[in-house]
PDB file of C-alpha atoms in Angstrom:
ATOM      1  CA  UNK A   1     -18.330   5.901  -0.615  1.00 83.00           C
ATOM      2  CA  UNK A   2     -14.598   6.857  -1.344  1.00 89.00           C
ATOM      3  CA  UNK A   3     -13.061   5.208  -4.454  1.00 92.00           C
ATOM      4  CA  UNK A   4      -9.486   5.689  -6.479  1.00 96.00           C
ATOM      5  CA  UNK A   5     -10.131   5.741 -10.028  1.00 96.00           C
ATOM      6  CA  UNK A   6      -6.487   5.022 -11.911  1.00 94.00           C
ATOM      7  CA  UNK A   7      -5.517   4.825 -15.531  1.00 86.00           C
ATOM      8  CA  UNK A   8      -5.179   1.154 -16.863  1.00 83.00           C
ATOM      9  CA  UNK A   9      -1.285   0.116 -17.584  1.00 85.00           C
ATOM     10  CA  UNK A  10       0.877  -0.944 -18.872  1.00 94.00           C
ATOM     11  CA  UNK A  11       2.455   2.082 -19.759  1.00 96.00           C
ATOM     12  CA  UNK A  12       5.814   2.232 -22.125  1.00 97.00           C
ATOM     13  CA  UNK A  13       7.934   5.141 -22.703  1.00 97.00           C
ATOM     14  CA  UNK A  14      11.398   6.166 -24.285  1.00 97.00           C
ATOM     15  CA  UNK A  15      13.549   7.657 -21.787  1.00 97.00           C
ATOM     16  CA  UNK A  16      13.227  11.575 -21.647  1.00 97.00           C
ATOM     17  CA  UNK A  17       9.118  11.219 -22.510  1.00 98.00           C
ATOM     18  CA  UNK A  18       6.731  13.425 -20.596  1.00 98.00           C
ATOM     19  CA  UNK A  19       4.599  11.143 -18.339  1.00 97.00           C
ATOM     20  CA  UNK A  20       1.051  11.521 -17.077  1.00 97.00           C
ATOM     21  CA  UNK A  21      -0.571   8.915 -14.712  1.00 97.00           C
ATOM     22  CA  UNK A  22      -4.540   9.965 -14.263  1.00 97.00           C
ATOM     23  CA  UNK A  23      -6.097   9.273 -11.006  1.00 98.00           C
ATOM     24  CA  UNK A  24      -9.499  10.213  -9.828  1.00 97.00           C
ATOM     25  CA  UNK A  25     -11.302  10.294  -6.849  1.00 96.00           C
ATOM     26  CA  UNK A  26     -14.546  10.127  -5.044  1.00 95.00           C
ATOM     27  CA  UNK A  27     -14.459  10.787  -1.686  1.00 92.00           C
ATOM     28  CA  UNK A  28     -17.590  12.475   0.653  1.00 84.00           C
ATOM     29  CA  UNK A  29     -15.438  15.122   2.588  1.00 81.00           C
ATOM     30  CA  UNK A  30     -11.786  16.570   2.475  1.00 86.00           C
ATOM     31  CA  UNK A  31      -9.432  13.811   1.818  1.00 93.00           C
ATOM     32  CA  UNK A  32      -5.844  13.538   1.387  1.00 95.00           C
ATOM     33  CA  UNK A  33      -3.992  12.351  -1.241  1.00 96.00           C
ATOM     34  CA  UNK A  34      -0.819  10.418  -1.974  1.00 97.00           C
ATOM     35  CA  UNK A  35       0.966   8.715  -4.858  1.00 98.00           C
ATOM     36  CA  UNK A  36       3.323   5.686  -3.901  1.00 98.00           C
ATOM     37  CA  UNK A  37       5.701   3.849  -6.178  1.00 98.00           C
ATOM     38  CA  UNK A  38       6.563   0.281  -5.739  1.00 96.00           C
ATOM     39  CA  UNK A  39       9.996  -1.386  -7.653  1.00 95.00           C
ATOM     40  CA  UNK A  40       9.889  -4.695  -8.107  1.00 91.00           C
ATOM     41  CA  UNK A  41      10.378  -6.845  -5.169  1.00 90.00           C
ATOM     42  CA  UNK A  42       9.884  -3.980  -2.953  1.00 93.00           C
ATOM     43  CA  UNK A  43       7.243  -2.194  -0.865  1.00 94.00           C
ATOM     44  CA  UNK A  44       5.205   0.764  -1.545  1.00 96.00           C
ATOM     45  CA  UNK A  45       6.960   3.542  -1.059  1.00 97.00           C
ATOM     46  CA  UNK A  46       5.488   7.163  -0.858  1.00 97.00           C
ATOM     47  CA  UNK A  47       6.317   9.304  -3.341  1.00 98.00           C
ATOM     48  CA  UNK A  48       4.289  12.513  -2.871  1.00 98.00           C
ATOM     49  CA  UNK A  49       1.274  14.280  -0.905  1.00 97.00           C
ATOM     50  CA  UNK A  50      -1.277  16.596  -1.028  1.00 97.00           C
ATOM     51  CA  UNK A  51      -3.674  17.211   1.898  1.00 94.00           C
ATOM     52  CA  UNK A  52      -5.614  20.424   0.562  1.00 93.00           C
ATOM     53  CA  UNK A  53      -7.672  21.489  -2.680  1.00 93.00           C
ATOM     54  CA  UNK A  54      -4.801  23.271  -4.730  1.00 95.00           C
ATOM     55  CA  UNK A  55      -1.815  21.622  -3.215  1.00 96.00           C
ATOM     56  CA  UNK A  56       0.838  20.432  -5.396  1.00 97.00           C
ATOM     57  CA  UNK A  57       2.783  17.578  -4.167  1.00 97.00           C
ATOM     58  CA  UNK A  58       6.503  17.136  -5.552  1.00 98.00           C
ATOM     59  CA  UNK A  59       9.067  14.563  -5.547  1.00 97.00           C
ATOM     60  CA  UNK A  60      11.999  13.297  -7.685  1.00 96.00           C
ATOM     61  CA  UNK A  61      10.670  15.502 -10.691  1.00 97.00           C
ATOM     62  CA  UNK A  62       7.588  13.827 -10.100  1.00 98.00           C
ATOM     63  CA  UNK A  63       4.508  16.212  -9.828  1.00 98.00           C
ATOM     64  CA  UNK A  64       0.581  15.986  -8.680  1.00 98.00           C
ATOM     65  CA  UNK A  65      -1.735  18.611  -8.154  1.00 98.00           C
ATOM     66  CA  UNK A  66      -4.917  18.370  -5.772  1.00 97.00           C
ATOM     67  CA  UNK A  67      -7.725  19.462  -7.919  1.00 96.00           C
ATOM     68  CA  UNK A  68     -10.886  19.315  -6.654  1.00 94.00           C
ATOM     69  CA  UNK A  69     -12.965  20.736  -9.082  1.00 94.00           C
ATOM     70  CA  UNK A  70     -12.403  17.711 -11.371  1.00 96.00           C
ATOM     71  CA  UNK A  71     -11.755  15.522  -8.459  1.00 96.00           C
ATOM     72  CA  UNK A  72      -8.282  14.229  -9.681  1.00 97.00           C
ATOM     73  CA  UNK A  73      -4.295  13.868  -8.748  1.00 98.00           C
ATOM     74  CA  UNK A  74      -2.725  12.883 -12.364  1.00 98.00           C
ATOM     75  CA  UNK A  75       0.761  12.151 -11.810  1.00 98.00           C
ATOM     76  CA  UNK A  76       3.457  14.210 -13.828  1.00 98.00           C
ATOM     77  CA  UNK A  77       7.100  14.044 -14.741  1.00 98.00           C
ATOM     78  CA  UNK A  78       8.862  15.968 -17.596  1.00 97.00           C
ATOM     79  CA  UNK A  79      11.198  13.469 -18.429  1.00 96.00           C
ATOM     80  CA  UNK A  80      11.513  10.028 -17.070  1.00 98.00           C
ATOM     81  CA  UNK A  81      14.391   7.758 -16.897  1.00 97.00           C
ATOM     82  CA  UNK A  82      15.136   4.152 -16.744  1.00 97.00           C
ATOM     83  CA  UNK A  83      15.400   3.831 -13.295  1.00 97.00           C
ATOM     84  CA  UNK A  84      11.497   5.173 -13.190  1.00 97.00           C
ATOM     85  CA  UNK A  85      10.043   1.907 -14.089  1.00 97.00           C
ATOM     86  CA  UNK A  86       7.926   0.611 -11.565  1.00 97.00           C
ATOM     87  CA  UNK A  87       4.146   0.179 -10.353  1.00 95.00           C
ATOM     88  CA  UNK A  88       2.771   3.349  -9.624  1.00 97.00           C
ATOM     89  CA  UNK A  89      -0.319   4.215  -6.894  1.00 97.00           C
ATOM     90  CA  UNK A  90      -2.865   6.847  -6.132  1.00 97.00           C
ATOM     91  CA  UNK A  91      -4.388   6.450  -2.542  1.00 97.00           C
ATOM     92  CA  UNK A  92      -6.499   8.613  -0.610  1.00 95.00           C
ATOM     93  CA  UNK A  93      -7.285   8.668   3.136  1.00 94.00           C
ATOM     94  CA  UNK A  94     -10.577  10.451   4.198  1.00 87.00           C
ATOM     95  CA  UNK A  95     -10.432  13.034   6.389  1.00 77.00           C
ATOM     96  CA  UNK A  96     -10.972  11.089   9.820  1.00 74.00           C
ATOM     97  CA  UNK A  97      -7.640   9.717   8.353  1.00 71.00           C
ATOM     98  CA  UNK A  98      -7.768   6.042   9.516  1.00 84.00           C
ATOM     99  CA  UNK A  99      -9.140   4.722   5.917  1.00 89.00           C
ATOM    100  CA  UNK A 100      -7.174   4.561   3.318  1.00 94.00           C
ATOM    101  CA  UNK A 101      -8.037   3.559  -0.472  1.00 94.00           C
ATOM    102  CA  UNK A 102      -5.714   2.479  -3.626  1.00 95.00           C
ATOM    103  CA  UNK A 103      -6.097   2.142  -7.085  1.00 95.00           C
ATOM    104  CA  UNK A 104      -5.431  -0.952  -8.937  1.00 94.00           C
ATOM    105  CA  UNK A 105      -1.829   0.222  -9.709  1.00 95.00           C
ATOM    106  CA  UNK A 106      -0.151   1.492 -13.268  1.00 95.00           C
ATOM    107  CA  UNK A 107       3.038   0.073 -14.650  1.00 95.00           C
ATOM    108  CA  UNK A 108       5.261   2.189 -16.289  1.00 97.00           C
ATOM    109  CA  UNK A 109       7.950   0.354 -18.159  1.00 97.00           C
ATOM    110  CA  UNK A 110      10.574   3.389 -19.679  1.00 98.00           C
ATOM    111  CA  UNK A 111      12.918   2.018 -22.318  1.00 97.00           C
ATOM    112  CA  UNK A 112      16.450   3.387 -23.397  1.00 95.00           C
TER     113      UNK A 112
ATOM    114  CA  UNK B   1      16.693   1.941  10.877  1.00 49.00           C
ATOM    115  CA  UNK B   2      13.500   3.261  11.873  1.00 68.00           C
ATOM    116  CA  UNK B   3      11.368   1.901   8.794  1.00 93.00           C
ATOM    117  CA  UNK B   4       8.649  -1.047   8.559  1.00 97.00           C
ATOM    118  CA  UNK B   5      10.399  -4.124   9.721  1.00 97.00           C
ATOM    119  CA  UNK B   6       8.554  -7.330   8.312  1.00 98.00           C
ATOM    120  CA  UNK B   7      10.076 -11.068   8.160  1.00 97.00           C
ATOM    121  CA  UNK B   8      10.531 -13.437   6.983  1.00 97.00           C
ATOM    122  CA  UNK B   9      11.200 -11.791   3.680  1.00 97.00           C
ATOM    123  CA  UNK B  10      10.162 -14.853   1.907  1.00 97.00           C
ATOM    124  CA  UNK B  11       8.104 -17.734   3.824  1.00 98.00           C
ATOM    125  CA  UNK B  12       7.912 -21.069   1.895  1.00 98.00           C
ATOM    126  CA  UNK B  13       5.078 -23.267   3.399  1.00 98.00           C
ATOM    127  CA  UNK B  14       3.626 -26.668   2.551  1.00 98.00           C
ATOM    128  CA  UNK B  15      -0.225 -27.420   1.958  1.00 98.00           C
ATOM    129  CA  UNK B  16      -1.658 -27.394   5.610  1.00 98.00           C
ATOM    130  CA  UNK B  17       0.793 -25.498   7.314  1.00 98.00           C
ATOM    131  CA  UNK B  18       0.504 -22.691   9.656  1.00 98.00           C
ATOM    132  CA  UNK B  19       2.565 -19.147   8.340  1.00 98.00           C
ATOM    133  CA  UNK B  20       3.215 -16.560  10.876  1.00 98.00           C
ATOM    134  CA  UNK B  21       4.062 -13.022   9.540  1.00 98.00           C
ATOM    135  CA  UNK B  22       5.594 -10.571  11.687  1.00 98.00           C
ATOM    136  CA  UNK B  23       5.266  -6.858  11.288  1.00 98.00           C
ATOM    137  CA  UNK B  24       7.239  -4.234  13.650  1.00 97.00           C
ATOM    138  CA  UNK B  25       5.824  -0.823  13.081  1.00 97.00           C
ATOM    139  CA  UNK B  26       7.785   2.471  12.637  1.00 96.00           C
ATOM    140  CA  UNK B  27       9.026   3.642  15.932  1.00 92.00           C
ATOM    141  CA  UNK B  28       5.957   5.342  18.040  1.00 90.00           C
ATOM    142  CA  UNK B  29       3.541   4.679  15.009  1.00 93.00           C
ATOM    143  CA  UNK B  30       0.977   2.115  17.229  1.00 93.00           C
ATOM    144  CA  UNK B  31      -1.443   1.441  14.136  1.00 95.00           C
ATOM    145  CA  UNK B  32      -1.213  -1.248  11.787  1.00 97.00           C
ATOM    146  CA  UNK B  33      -2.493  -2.507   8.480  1.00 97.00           C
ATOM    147  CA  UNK B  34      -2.159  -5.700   6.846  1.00 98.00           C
ATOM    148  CA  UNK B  35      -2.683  -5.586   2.463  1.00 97.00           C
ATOM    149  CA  UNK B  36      -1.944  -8.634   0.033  1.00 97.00           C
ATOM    150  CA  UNK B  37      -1.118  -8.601  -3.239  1.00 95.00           C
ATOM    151  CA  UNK B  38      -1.418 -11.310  -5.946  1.00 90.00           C
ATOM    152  CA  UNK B  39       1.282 -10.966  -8.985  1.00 81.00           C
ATOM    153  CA  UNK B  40       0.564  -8.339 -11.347  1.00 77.00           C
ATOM    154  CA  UNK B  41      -2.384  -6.958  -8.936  1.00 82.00           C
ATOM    155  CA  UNK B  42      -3.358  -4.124  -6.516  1.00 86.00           C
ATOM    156  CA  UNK B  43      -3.284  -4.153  -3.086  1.00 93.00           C
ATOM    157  CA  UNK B  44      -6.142  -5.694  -1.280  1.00 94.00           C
ATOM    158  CA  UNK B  45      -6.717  -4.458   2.600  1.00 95.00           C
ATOM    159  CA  UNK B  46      -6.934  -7.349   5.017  1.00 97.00           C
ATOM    160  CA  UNK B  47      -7.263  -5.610   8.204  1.00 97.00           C
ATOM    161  CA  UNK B  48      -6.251  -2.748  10.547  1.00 97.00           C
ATOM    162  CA  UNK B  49      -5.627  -2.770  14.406  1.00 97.00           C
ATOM    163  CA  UNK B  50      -4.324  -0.863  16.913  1.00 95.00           C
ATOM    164  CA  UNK B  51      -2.317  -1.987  19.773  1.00 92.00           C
ATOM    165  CA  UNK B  52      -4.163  -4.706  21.604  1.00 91.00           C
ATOM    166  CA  UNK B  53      -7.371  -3.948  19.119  1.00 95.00           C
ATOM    167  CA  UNK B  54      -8.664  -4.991  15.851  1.00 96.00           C
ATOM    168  CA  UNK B  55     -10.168  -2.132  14.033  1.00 95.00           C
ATOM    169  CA  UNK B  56     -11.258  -2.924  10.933  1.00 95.00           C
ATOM    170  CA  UNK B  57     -10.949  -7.309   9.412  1.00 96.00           C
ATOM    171  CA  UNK B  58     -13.513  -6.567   6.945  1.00 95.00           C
ATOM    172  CA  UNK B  59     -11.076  -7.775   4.351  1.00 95.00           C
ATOM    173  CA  UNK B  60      -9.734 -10.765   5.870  1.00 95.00           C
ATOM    174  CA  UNK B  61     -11.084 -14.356   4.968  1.00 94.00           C
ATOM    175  CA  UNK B  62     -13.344 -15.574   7.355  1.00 92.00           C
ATOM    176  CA  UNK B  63     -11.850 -19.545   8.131  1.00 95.00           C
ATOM    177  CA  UNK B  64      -7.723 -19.500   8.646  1.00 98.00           C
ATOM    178  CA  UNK B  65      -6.352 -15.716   8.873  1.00 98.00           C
ATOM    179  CA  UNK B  66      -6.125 -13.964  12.142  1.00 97.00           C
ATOM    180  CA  UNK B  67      -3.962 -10.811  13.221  1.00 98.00           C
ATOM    181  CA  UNK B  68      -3.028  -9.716  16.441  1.00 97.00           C
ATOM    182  CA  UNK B  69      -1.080  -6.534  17.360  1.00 97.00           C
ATOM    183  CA  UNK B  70       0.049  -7.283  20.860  1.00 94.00           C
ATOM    184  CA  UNK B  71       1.039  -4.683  23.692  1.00 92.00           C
ATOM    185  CA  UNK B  72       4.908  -5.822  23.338  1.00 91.00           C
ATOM    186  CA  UNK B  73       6.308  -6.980  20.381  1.00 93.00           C
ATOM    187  CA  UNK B  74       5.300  -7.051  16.393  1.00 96.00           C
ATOM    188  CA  UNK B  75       2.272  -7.725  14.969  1.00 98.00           C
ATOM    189  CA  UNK B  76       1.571 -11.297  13.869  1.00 98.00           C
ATOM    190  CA  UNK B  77      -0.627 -12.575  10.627  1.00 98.00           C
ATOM    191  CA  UNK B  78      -1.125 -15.924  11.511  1.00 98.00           C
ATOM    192  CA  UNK B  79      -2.683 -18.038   8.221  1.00 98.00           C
ATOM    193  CA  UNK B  80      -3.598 -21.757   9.280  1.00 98.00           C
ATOM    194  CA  UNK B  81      -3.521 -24.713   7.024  1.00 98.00           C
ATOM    195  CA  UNK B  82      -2.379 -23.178   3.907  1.00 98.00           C
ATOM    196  CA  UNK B  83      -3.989 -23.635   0.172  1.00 97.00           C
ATOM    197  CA  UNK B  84      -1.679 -22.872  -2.896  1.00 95.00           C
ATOM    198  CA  UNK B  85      -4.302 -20.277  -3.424  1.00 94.00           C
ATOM    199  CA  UNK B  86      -2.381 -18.152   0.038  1.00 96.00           C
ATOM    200  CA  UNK B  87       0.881 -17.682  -1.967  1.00 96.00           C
ATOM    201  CA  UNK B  88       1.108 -14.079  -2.753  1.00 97.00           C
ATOM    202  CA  UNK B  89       3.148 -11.073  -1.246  1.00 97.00           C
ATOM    203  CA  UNK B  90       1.817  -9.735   2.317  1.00 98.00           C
ATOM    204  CA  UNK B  91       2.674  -6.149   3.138  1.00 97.00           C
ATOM    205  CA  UNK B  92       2.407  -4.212   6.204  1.00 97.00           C
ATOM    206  CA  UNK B  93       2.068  -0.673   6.649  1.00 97.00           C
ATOM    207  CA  UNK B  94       1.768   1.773   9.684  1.00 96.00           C
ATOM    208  CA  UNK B  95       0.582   5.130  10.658  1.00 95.00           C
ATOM    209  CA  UNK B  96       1.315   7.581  12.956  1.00 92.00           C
ATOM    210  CA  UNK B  97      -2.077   8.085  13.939  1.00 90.00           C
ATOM    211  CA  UNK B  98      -2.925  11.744  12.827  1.00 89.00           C
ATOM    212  CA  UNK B  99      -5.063  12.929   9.944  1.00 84.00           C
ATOM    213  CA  UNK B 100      -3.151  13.765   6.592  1.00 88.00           C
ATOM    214  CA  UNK B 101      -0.432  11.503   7.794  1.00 92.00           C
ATOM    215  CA  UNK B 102       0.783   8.719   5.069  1.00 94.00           C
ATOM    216  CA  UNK B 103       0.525   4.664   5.345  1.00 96.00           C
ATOM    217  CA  UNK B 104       4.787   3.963   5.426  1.00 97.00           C
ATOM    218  CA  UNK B 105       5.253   0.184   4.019  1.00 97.00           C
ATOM    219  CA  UNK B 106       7.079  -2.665   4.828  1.00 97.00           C
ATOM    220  CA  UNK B 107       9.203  -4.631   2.359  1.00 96.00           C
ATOM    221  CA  UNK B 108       6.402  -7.842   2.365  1.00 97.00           C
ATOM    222  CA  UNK B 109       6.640 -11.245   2.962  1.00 98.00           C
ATOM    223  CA  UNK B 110       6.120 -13.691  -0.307  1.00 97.00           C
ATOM    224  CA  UNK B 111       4.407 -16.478   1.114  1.00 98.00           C
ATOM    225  CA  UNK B 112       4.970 -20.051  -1.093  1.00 97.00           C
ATOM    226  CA  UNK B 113       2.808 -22.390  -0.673  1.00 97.00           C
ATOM    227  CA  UNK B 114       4.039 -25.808  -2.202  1.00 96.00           C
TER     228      UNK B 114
END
């Protein structure tokens, strides 16, 4: 069956840090796959896609790359800031597209 | 604005109550899902529907939750009699109804129950 594997939280940083959120898959045919971001007292909201092996997805310096030869979308960013603390999630949908699956969430918590 | 419309925003309910969620979707999306989420949790899928259809309740509770999504007007989560064990945030989400195509969220409703 299809399954979202993500890191466990919390995660703490010092602003500027280079972040990297794992997230694995298993899926049986050609999902897609998305990473949403949730701020407290807030909804999910998506951050970035990718619908193809090889696709990078970008948003807000925020970066993820489809790879399906290790089955995984980590989550990237160069150098976070303050305002990047929240509860980040990987999701796939398979690719009949009506099912869609989510990891448990990770925090990230960046500090000044 | 043309986002995921859900109220109230925050539902406070005594023991036994009825709490009725309301979801609009984004404009021309016509499918639905309902998640909940406990505090300091993931997001666990209730159910999905379609306009005037359940698809998928395999993750609603058997007794007390029902969801409709009715030809006019925003879909309802309707949770009867209420146990302190309901309170949590209830999000809904919608989709445009084509492959590769994201979930876009509502804000949630925090249910209380007191």
């Amino acid at each position: 069956g299809n399954s979202v594997t993500q890191m466990e939280g919390p995660v703490t940083l010092s602003e500027e840090a280079f972040l990297t959120i794992n997230c694995t898959y298993t899926a049986t045919g050609y999902p897609s796959l998305f990473w949403y971001v949730q701020y407290p007292g807030e909804g999910l909201q998506l951050l970035l896609k990718a619908t193809k092996a090889d696709d990078k997805g970008s948003n807000k310096g925020f970066e993820a790359t489809y790879r399906k030869e290790t089955t995984s979308f980590h989550l990237e960013k160069g150098s976070v800031q303050v305002s990047d603390s929240a509860v980040y999630f990987c999701a796939l949908s398979e690719d009949t597209g009506n099912q869609f699956y989510f990891g448990t969430g990770t925090s990230l918590t960046v500090i000044p | 604005n043309a986002g995921v419309m859900q109220n109230p925003r925050h539902l406070v309910r005594r023991r036994g109550q009825e709490a009725r969620l309301r979801c609009s979707p984004m404009k021309g999306h016509s499918h639905v899902y309902w998640y909940r989420q406990l505090p300091e949790e993931g997001l666990k899928f209730m159910v999905y529907l379609q306009k005037e259809n359940i698809i998928d309740e395999s993750g609603m509770p058997k007794e007390r939750f029902s969801a409709e999504f009715p030809k006019e007007g925003p879909s309802i989560l309707r949770i009867q009699q209420v146990v302190r064990g309901d309170s949590a945030a209830y999000f809904c989400a919608s989709w445009a109804g084509t492959a590769n195509s994201p979930l876009h969220f509502g804000n949630g409703t925090r249910l209380t129950v007191t």
